[in-house]
Amino acid sequence: MFNNLPVLIVVMLLISAFLAPLFVRRFRRATQVVAGVVTWTAAGLSAWLLARVVQAGPIRFAVGGWPAPWGIEVTATPLSAFVVTVATVIVAIVMLGLPREQRDWPSNRAGWYITLLLLLTAAMAGMTFANDLFNLYVFFEVTALSSWGIVAAKTDRSAADASFKYLMLGAIGSSFVLFAIGITYVVTGYLNMSFASAFIAAAQLHPIIPWVIATFFLVGLALKAGLFPMHIWLPDAHSAAPTSASALLSGVVVKVYAVAMAKVFYGLFGGASLEAMGISEMVRLAAVLSILAGSLFALVQTDIKRLLAYSTVAQIGYVFLGFGLGGTVGVAAALYHILAHGLMKASLFLASGKVIELRGSRNIKGFAGAGRLLPLPMAIFTLAALSMVGLPLLAGFTTKWYLFNAGLEARLYWVPVVVILSSLLNAAYFLPIVWRIWFGQGEAEGAADRRVPGLIPLAVLLVAVGLVPNPLLNLLQQAAAWLIS
Amino acid sequence: MRKIFALVVLLPCVAALILLAAELPPYACPDNPTNNEVPARYLEKGVEEAGAINIVTDIIVDYRAYDTLIETTVLFTALVAVMLVLKGVEKQNAR
Amino acid sequence: MNVLILIAVALPVLGAVAVWLPSLRRAPLVAPLLTAVLVALAVAGLKLMPGGGETSTWWQVAPGLSIAFRADEAAWLFAMLAAALWVPATAYANSYMAHHRHKVRRFFTFFTLSLTATMGIALSANFFTLYLFYELLTFVTWPLVIHNETPDARRAGRVYLIYSLAGAAVVLAAMVATWWVAGTLDFTPGGLLAGASPAVIRLTVILLTLGFGVKAAVMPLHAWLPAAMVAPTPVSALLHAVAVVNAGCFGLLRTFYSVVGSAALEAAALSTSLLALASITIIIGSIFALRQDLLKRRLAYSTVSQLGYITLGVFSGSPGLLLGSLMHFVNHGLMKITLFFCAGAIITRTGIEHISKMEGIGRRMPWVMGAFTLAALGMVGIIPINGFQSKWFLFQGALTAGRPEVIVILLASALLNAFYFFPIIGAAFFKGEEKWQSEGLSSALIWTPVLTAALCIVFGLIPSLLHPLAAETVQSLIN
Amino acid sequence: MEDLLLFIFLTFLLAASLSVCFIKKLIHAVIVFGVYSLVMSVIWQMLGSPDLAITEAAAGIGVSVIMIAVVTRLGREDQ
Amino acid sequence: MAEKLLHNYPYLIAALIFAVGCYIVLSHTNLMRKIIGVNVMETAVFLFLVAAGNVRGGKPPIIDLANPDVAYVNPLPSALILTGIVVSVSVTALSLALVVRIHRQYGTIDADEIAAIRSAEDV
Amino acid sequence: MPDKILREITSLLLPFIQMYGIYVVFHGHLSPGGGFAGGMVLGVSLVLYILVFGLDSCLRKIPHHLSSALESFGTLWYAAVGFVGLLRGASFLMNKGAGIDVGTPGELFSGGLIFIITIGVGVKVASTMLSLFYTLVEED
């Protein structure tokens, strides 16, 4: 029964998603509550799973009782359990704000939106647990379809346009990933990553084969994750979506793709051969370009949501950089950043969503004087922004510190330089907003309703993660060690 | 311009794929890595273990039933997304 | 956990919160002053109580990254100087803000928070803590720089922020390098980099010089300081005499001798070029000061130049010069805060900011201008005042270190100081006519400069007040 | 013999995909795409996957029909 | 190499069609055409996998219970592609819905015209 | 407006197409095809019906909310069948391993859960095609 847990978490979310559109018309509030409860349950279960997995070692579960090369194998490792826990917790927290966000929506739209959120969560969990390449692909598509759907959830026309752009590039990405999976299957005869990797290690393959596989995976997943040259859909999509969707897309979804990439790369090839093929170099290069270009683009934005989206392009670069650097420290840094950035970006989007609602405009000028109207949300915005800048004792700094260590361990001395440069750029676009919030002259009216549900838990977690990173990092180093071995 | 860009992006891709196609295991050869113990078991024991004589059905509904469950979910997701995209969106003045 | 250190570092945070207490109408005025006094007492107590030199760790963030404090000699010297001068500065600020009512609560919040950052820098026991509070200092002083919210102030704030953040980032890079080479960030008397290769040491030293040099206003990195003159005068006094610039100098001192180590510093063989840098700062700063007509800007460039004295000693690595520079560290703080207090008093009373319009002002405000004169004479290095002492020890140090060229620099600088201070004094007392209407001034605007000027004389007359402390510090840094 | 037939069909498939790219009128491209999926379904039958052939035939027809319906509706409104 | 390529011609054709599909998506501005391009790309991958599953002389994998000694083709790729087809239908459905909506809201389905409208809106 | 011949021919053909679709669904475990192919054929037949006889006549027979509900239901059906194995103490989505009688291979009622799942999938795919077409063609 316990071994079924990785599948059951996914199926539980799926079933609630199937039921949601049936009931939402009559019992709208109840549907929202049930969706929240289910997500929290999933979060709790995955946390339990994480605890068990850390204690007793990874779980390999053969769905339907068919052992690995024949059936589908699902693995709960410290890595996947951690990522699923992070994803479900952030989704659950963001979902706290749904009743408020959907006040003016028609019932059926609200239901479909909730359904898609649940499907998205389920698919992310499934994708992370999958150890079978084709299973990974199918979940990949559910994630993609549901995110395309929620991007278009608003009825204004830029949403449709953004969603279509996202869809086209995402579909190209999926095709690349499927092609890579196909080649892997044709070459090795296995879809299970463990078996395929054993085959690749044993067989004398022509060097172009693993190279093309890895490159196709990289192109496909980087397209989905919005790494620099392939990020063009991201600012449109993340800014056109409703606030909760933006928070999730920026905070969680892109990172799950990064994790998928890490799983596939380390699962199929292993760190040494990635380095030898030059794939690690490629990942690092893309990550650095992403970090710098994302920050530079963010610098010239006037639309807060686009600014945050470009900042996501930069921050996803950190995650890829960590994975590209390899080594326990680098991977642990990447995993830590997945959590930290998820919390930061979700808080930033939620808090700025409140300001957008208040001012009716997404221009960053709207932040002027917002600190007096919305003291608590804006304080949390400031906290998250400073964390982005990488002030010590906040979560962003820990990531930086571990990336430094990873870079120096890999003897890549430009890593600290790039990271420091990027945090300066972050400061350059976040601090003016912070100044505007507290000291800017803005309209003093409005803000009858100061509550932003979910913001306080996010902030508490963010502070906790920043102040006490040690236990978490020990856990993450275990997870990283498992991934690399 | 757009076409040139597309070509520039795609040419290396095509080159890599052609090089790859030459190095892949020979087409339709019974000794290929794909014809390993996995399809062998499906074909030999599938009828007995899963009960359908159409082995493809055996695989999609029994051996890899989880994939198929998710696949129906894909269809469901698409439909929900389609409804979210189209329902209740009025026609706007275009330009 | 040492209670006195806890008070020194954490109490100002409470004080800053207390500024906003709605039930106390005069909370913005009382709380900061009370905080400053308590902190000064606590720091003084650190010297008297046994066990002050022990490390007390507050928080272990990650392996190797902990927040820890220790009040060793150098730490105490800086902490005491800052805490002691904070009291008159706060009193002065109270009076000043009573005249310039603009966002008083906000002003005092950040003013008091700056004390936390300064104490944190002074008492830090490892590089991480130092870096943390160094970064924090930027963030809490930035709102003070742009307090007036005029376009000029905003521009100055932006410049200040860019310079400071870039500096902090470079410090961070140095910290990473240290961590990588030494595997620890705890300050140790002999330094951490003793065994490292010269290239790494050189890189670290350069990074440190750039990083802390920003706040210490080493010459190519000084531009923020004159720009920041648009801030209210108590802030200028604080920034230029007590907190920020001294934090930069202290950071240099701390990291050069407790992180790099004097032996490694010698191995890096950079002292000649660094000394040249400091010398250029001294001379060019003075020349720039000559050309300013705005009093506060002239004082700012004078600060740039005088900070060169301090960095000179730090960069040299020789005990004698270091002794002199440590004494100047304290003496310059006293003198410069006096000068700024006077400038603020003049501005508040007469609204005059330009030197060319100050003719005869000395007869109108004899106490203030008297204090100004004393401090200015000290700057030039006239005998009974404390400025003379530091220069004297610097001369001696230069001779024992075998660097006679330093003496030439110091003499030239003294001459230039005289050139830009004497005209002010002359104009104030011997020119112009008495034509201003006197306005009532709050007493603190007058007695604080007088008090600090008196301290200048006391320190000048009794060298044994400061010299043993400085010698002890040098001993602890170079052994 | 079978290989030759397959070769011809595959070449035809490539030609169909290229013509989808270069045909000017959209509705024609959609129709060619329908033909393309039919050819694909025949190829899959030849490759030994009748399940796929049926599914692709049904799906290809379904998708093409919907596409044509959408295109004609959009086209009608354009004129 | 040419000989190998000739022997692997289904793979080669699949690779070329994949590239053509990608080219259609990237080079055309008409959104409908982009959708067709994505479909072409996906079917190319399917072709690749199905071809890889073929075995010379193999029968379709429907077990002839009376005759145990028949060689069958590999059933696994077929099973995978069955899933793949459904996925591609779903993606096509959603993209068609988006095209319909874009047409409703912008009055055009040309990417360049939409971009022009958007940039005019921004000013 | 479609002409009379088209209507007549369609009304003649449709039962056969639908019969074929249902056949494919029911014989998924015996012959090529299965839930997806058969469901798709059924769905396409309904689309054909709409194209010839108009949206309204189809909406009268199968209302939109019914097809959407069937759609949810088909997917749920699958997931629920998955729990059978779990309830019998084996793992999720287990068929014969969980002790379910798979019957004699080659007969119509064989394959255990496969048969049940296939029907659910067929219903789901057909209703999805229909709902999709409804949503795409609807004017509002």
XYZ file of N, CA and C in Angstrom, chain A residues 349-473:
375
model
N 4.612 37.489 -7.192
C 3.453 37.570 -8.081
C 2.177 37.843 -7.295
N 2.012 37.164 -6.163
C 0.779 37.375 -5.406
C 0.694 38.810 -4.909
N 1.827 39.305 -4.373
C 1.802 40.667 -3.831
C 1.576 41.675 -4.943
N 2.221 41.480 -6.086
C 2.024 42.480 -7.131
C 0.650 42.330 -7.770
N 0.094 41.105 -7.688
C -1.282 40.953 -8.164
C -2.225 41.857 -7.397
N -1.985 41.983 -6.120
C -2.820 42.860 -5.296
C -2.689 44.310 -5.761
N -1.441 44.705 -6.042
C -1.229 46.088 -6.489
C -1.905 46.316 -7.837
N -1.796 45.320 -8.727
C -2.415 45.461 -10.048
C -3.928 45.607 -9.898
N -4.480 44.806 -8.991
C -5.915 44.887 -8.738
C -6.278 46.269 -8.214
N -5.412 46.786 -7.357
C -5.684 48.080 -6.727
C -5.626 49.210 -7.742
N -4.585 49.198 -8.575
C -4.372 50.336 -9.482
C -5.013 50.135 -10.839
N -5.354 48.884 -11.133
C -5.937 48.620 -12.445
C -4.938 48.717 -13.579
N -3.656 48.677 -13.262
C -2.653 48.755 -14.322
C -1.449 47.953 -13.893
N -0.720 47.431 -14.899
C 0.437 46.613 -14.546
C 1.725 47.410 -14.566
N 1.623 48.710 -14.774
C 2.834 49.515 -14.820
C 3.465 49.590 -13.432
N 4.809 49.570 -13.402
C 5.445 49.594 -12.080
C 5.270 50.938 -11.395
N 4.817 51.944 -12.135
C 4.514 53.225 -11.465
C 3.417 53.035 -10.426
N 2.573 52.023 -10.666
C 1.480 51.770 -9.737
C 1.945 51.402 -8.340
N 3.207 51.036 -8.211
C 3.708 50.647 -6.906
C 3.968 51.856 -6.006
N 3.963 53.057 -6.600
C 4.305 54.226 -5.804
C 3.336 54.355 -4.637
N 3.876 54.388 -3.454
C 3.047 54.594 -2.280
C 2.224 53.395 -1.873
N 2.439 52.264 -2.524
C 1.623 51.093 -2.184
C 1.916 50.595 -0.777
N 3.081 50.930 -0.265
C 3.457 50.462 1.065
C 2.526 50.966 2.150
N 1.954 52.147 1.939
C 1.058 52.681 2.961
C -0.311 52.027 2.883
N -0.692 51.618 1.666
C -2.017 51.025 1.508
C -2.023 49.549 1.875
N -0.962 48.861 1.487
C -0.911 47.408 1.711
C 0.357 47.077 2.473
N 0.439 47.457 3.731
C 1.733 47.326 4.411
C 2.273 45.900 4.419
N 1.424 44.944 4.776
C 1.957 43.592 4.921
C 2.343 42.964 3.586
N 1.450 42.983 2.578
C 1.872 42.415 1.291
C 3.127 43.076 0.751
N 3.215 44.373 0.936
C 4.375 45.061 0.375
C 5.632 44.750 1.180
N 5.475 44.532 2.480
C 6.637 44.131 3.269
C 7.141 42.780 2.768
N 6.201 41.892 2.457
C 6.621 40.577 1.963
C 7.230 40.701 0.577
N 6.662 41.590 -0.236
C 7.263 41.848 -1.556
C 8.714 42.293 -1.378
N 8.907 43.225 -0.434
C 10.261 43.720 -0.200
C 11.187 42.596 0.239
N 10.686 41.787 1.142
C 11.485 40.666 1.628
C 11.897 39.763 0.468
N 10.908 39.420 -0.360
C 11.208 38.505 -1.469
C 12.160 39.168 -2.451
N 11.969 40.472 -2.693
C 12.844 41.160 -3.637
C 14.275 41.189 -3.106
N 14.421 41.479 -1.809
C 15.770 41.507 -1.246
C 16.385 40.114 -1.284
N 15.549 39.123 -1.112
C 16.059 37.762 -1.201
C 16.543 37.465 -2.617
N 15.802 37.967 -3.604
C 16.223 37.828 -4.997
C 17.582 38.475 -5.205
N 17.749 39.654 -4.596
C 19.024 40.352 -4.730
C 20.135 39.536 -4.075
N 19.758 38.739 -3.089
C 20.758 37.880 -2.477
C 21.375 38.465 -1.234
N 20.560 39.128 -0.434
C 21.056 39.661 0.820
C 21.319 38.498 1.778
N 22.431 38.538 2.510
C 22.724 37.435 3.421
C 21.592 37.234 4.419
N 21.446 36.009 4.862
C 20.411 35.551 5.784
C 19.096 35.323 5.075
N 18.989 35.723 3.808
C 17.775 35.413 3.066
C 18.102 34.261 2.121
N 17.028 33.661 1.619
C 17.222 32.399 0.899
C 18.097 32.566 -0.339
N 17.940 33.705 -1.034
C 18.704 33.882 -2.260
C 20.203 33.805 -2.032
N 20.639 34.244 -0.861
C 22.073 34.235 -0.601
C 22.606 32.815 -0.496
N 21.827 31.955 0.130
C 22.304 30.578 0.301
C 22.538 29.925 -1.060
N 21.600 30.156 -1.983
C 21.804 29.630 -3.327
C 23.113 30.118 -3.900
N 23.298 31.437 -3.790
C 24.514 32.015 -4.368
C 25.742 31.360 -3.765
N 25.712 31.243 -2.448
C 26.885 30.709 -1.739
C 27.207 29.294 -2.209
N 26.154 28.490 -2.346
C 26.393 27.116 -2.772
C 26.803 27.046 -4.241
N 26.277 27.962 -5.047
C 26.724 27.989 -6.440
C 28.197 28.376 -6.518
N 28.597 29.334 -5.679
C 30.022 29.702 -5.638
C 30.858 28.464 -5.357
N 30.444 27.754 -4.295
C 31.216 26.588 -3.908
C 31.270 25.567 -5.024
N 30.105 25.378 -5.665
C 30.069 24.393 -6.744
C 30.983 24.828 -7.884
N 30.930 26.121 -8.206
C 31.753 26.624 -9.300
C 33.229 26.467 -9.005
N 33.606 26.788 -7.758
C 35.021 26.676 -7.426
C 35.449 25.219 -7.389
N 34.525 24.355 -6.936
C 34.846 22.936 -6.896
C 35.082 22.412 -8.310
N 34.291 22.922 -9.254
C 34.454 22.471 -10.634
C 35.583 23.224 -11.333
N 36.272 24.077 -10.599
C 37.364 24.886 -11.156
C 36.871 25.792 -12.281
N 35.687 26.300 -12.122
C 35.178 27.263 -13.108
C 35.091 28.600 -12.389
N 36.121 29.393 -12.553
C 36.224 30.576 -11.706
C 35.331 31.716 -12.166
N 34.717 31.569 -13.359
C 33.831 32.646 -13.785
C 32.478 32.552 -13.119
N 32.169 31.422 -12.503
C 30.838 31.267 -11.911
C 30.550 32.334 -10.851
N 31.451 32.523 -9.867
C 31.171 33.577 -8.891
C 30.979 34.932 -9.557
N 31.773 35.205 -10.572
C 31.673 36.514 -11.232
C 30.279 36.685 -11.827
N 29.827 35.663 -12.539
C 28.514 35.761 -13.175
C 27.420 35.913 -12.135
N 27.521 35.118 -11.066
C 26.455 35.151 -10.070
C 26.420 36.517 -9.385
N 27.607 37.048 -9.087
C 27.642 38.353 -8.424
C 27.093 39.424 -9.354
N 27.487 39.337 -10.615
C 26.993 40.307 -11.597
C 25.475 40.246 -11.661
N 24.968 39.021 -11.663
C 23.521 38.871 -11.775
C 22.820 39.438 -10.552
N 23.419 39.264 -9.366
C 22.707 39.799 -8.205
C 22.745 41.320 -8.229
N 23.806 41.889 -8.798
C 23.809 43.353 -8.954
C 22.698 43.790 -9.889
N 22.544 43.054 -10.991
C 21.477 43.404 -11.928
C 20.110 43.260 -11.262
N 19.960 42.192 -10.461
C 18.702 42.028 -9.729
C 18.434 43.243 -8.866
N 19.484 43.680 -8.166
C 19.319 44.858 -7.323
C 18.885 46.040 -8.165
N 19.455 46.129 -9.369
C 19.159 47.294 -10.207
C 17.696 47.344 -10.615
N 17.040 46.191 -10.770
C 15.634 46.349 -11.126
C 14.663 46.146 -9.984
N 15.105 45.549 -8.890
C 14.167 45.386 -7.781
C 14.177 46.576 -6.819
N 15.348 47.148 -6.575
C 15.401 48.191 -5.551
C 14.580 49.429 -5.912
N 14.593 49.881 -7.189
C 13.725 51.029 -7.489
C 12.266 50.753 -7.149
N 11.821 49.513 -7.371
C 10.429 49.206 -7.046
C 10.222 49.274 -5.540
N 11.191 48.724 -4.805
C 11.072 48.757 -3.348
C 11.027 50.204 -2.852
N 11.861 51.030 -3.443
C 11.854 52.442 -3.055
C 10.498 53.055 -3.361
N 9.980 52.788 -4.557
C 8.663 53.312 -4.926
C 7.607 52.886 -3.926
N 7.661 51.623 -3.528
C 6.640 51.102 -2.630
C 6.591 51.918 -1.352
N 7.747 52.171 -0.787
C 7.746 52.766 0.553
C 7.798 54.268 0.527
N 8.512 54.841 -0.428
C 8.733 56.284 -0.359
C 8.152 57.031 -1.538
N 7.578 56.291 -2.504
C 7.054 56.968 -3.678
C 5.762 57.701 -3.364
N 5.467 58.699 -4.195
C 4.227 59.437 -4.026
C 3.175 58.815 -4.926
N 2.155 58.241 -4.335
C 1.102 57.655 -5.153
C -0.250 58.016 -4.592
N -1.269 57.596 -5.309
C -2.606 57.850 -4.817
C -2.764 57.123 -3.491
N -3.401 57.804 -2.544
C -3.503 57.229 -1.216
C -4.816 56.492 -1.010
N -5.667 56.512 -2.030
C -6.992 55.925 -1.821
C -6.955 54.417 -2.011
N -8.089 53.811 -1.717
C -8.243 52.397 -2.045
C -7.881 51.467 -0.916
N -7.735 50.193 -1.295
C -7.297 49.142 -0.384
C -8.210 48.968 0.805
N -9.489 48.712 0.505
C -10.362 48.340 1.603
C -9.972 46.949 2.087
N -9.485 46.154 1.152
C -9.234 44.751 1.433
C -7.739 44.497 1.329
N -7.132 44.275 2.459
C -5.664 44.178 2.432
C -5.183 42.756 2.400
N -6.080 41.790 2.495
C -5.613 40.426 2.656
C -5.217 39.826 1.319
N -4.120 39.119 1.315
C -3.752 38.310 0.161
C -3.543 36.905 0.694
N -4.537 36.031 0.537
C -4.408 34.714 1.152
C -3.196 33.982 0.596
N -2.509 33.306 1.474
C -1.385 32.505 1.038
C -0.059 33.225 1.113
N -0.101 34.541 1.219
C 1.161 35.276 1.194
C 1.965 35.047 2.467
N 1.254 35.009 3.591
C 1.981 34.891 4.862
C 2.674 33.529 4.982
N 1.983 32.418 4.683
C 2.724 31.141 4.718
C 3.948 31.148 3.815
N 3.789 31.733 2.627
C 4.942 31.791 1.719
C 6.089 32.542 2.366
N 5.760 33.690 2.975
C 6.818 34.504 3.563
C 7.463 33.787 4.727
N 6.643 33.127 5.539
C 7.196 32.413 6.695
C 8.153 31.327 6.221
N 7.709 30.586 5.199
C 8.581 29.538 4.669
C 9.873 30.130 4.115
N 9.723 31.249 3.414
C 10.895 31.877 2.804
C 11.911 32.269 3.867
N 11.404 32.889 4.939
C 12.308 33.301 6.011
C 12.949 32.082 6.656
N 12.121 31.066 6.898
C 12.649 29.871 7.555
C 13.731 29.224 6.703
N 13.445 29.123 5.417
C 14.412 28.492 4.516
C 15.706 29.289 4.467
N 15.570 30.613 4.564
C 16.770 31.441 4.514
C 17.567 31.368 5.808
N 16.852 31.328 6.931
C 17.558 31.386 8.211
C 18.111 30.024 8.617
N 17.405 28.965 8.305
C 17.840 27.638 8.736
C 18.008 26.737 7.525
N 18.946 27.062 6.665
C 19.059 26.222 5.466
C 19.753 24.901 5.722
N 20.362 24.759 6.889
C 21.244 23.623 7.090
C 20.591 22.252 6.970
N 19.510 22.010 7.746
C 18.896 20.677 7.639
C 18.445 20.394 6.221
N 17.858 21.418 5.607
C 17.386 21.262 4.238
C 18.537 20.914 3.314
N 19.648 21.622 3.483
C 20.764 21.389 2.573
C 21.370 20.012 2.774
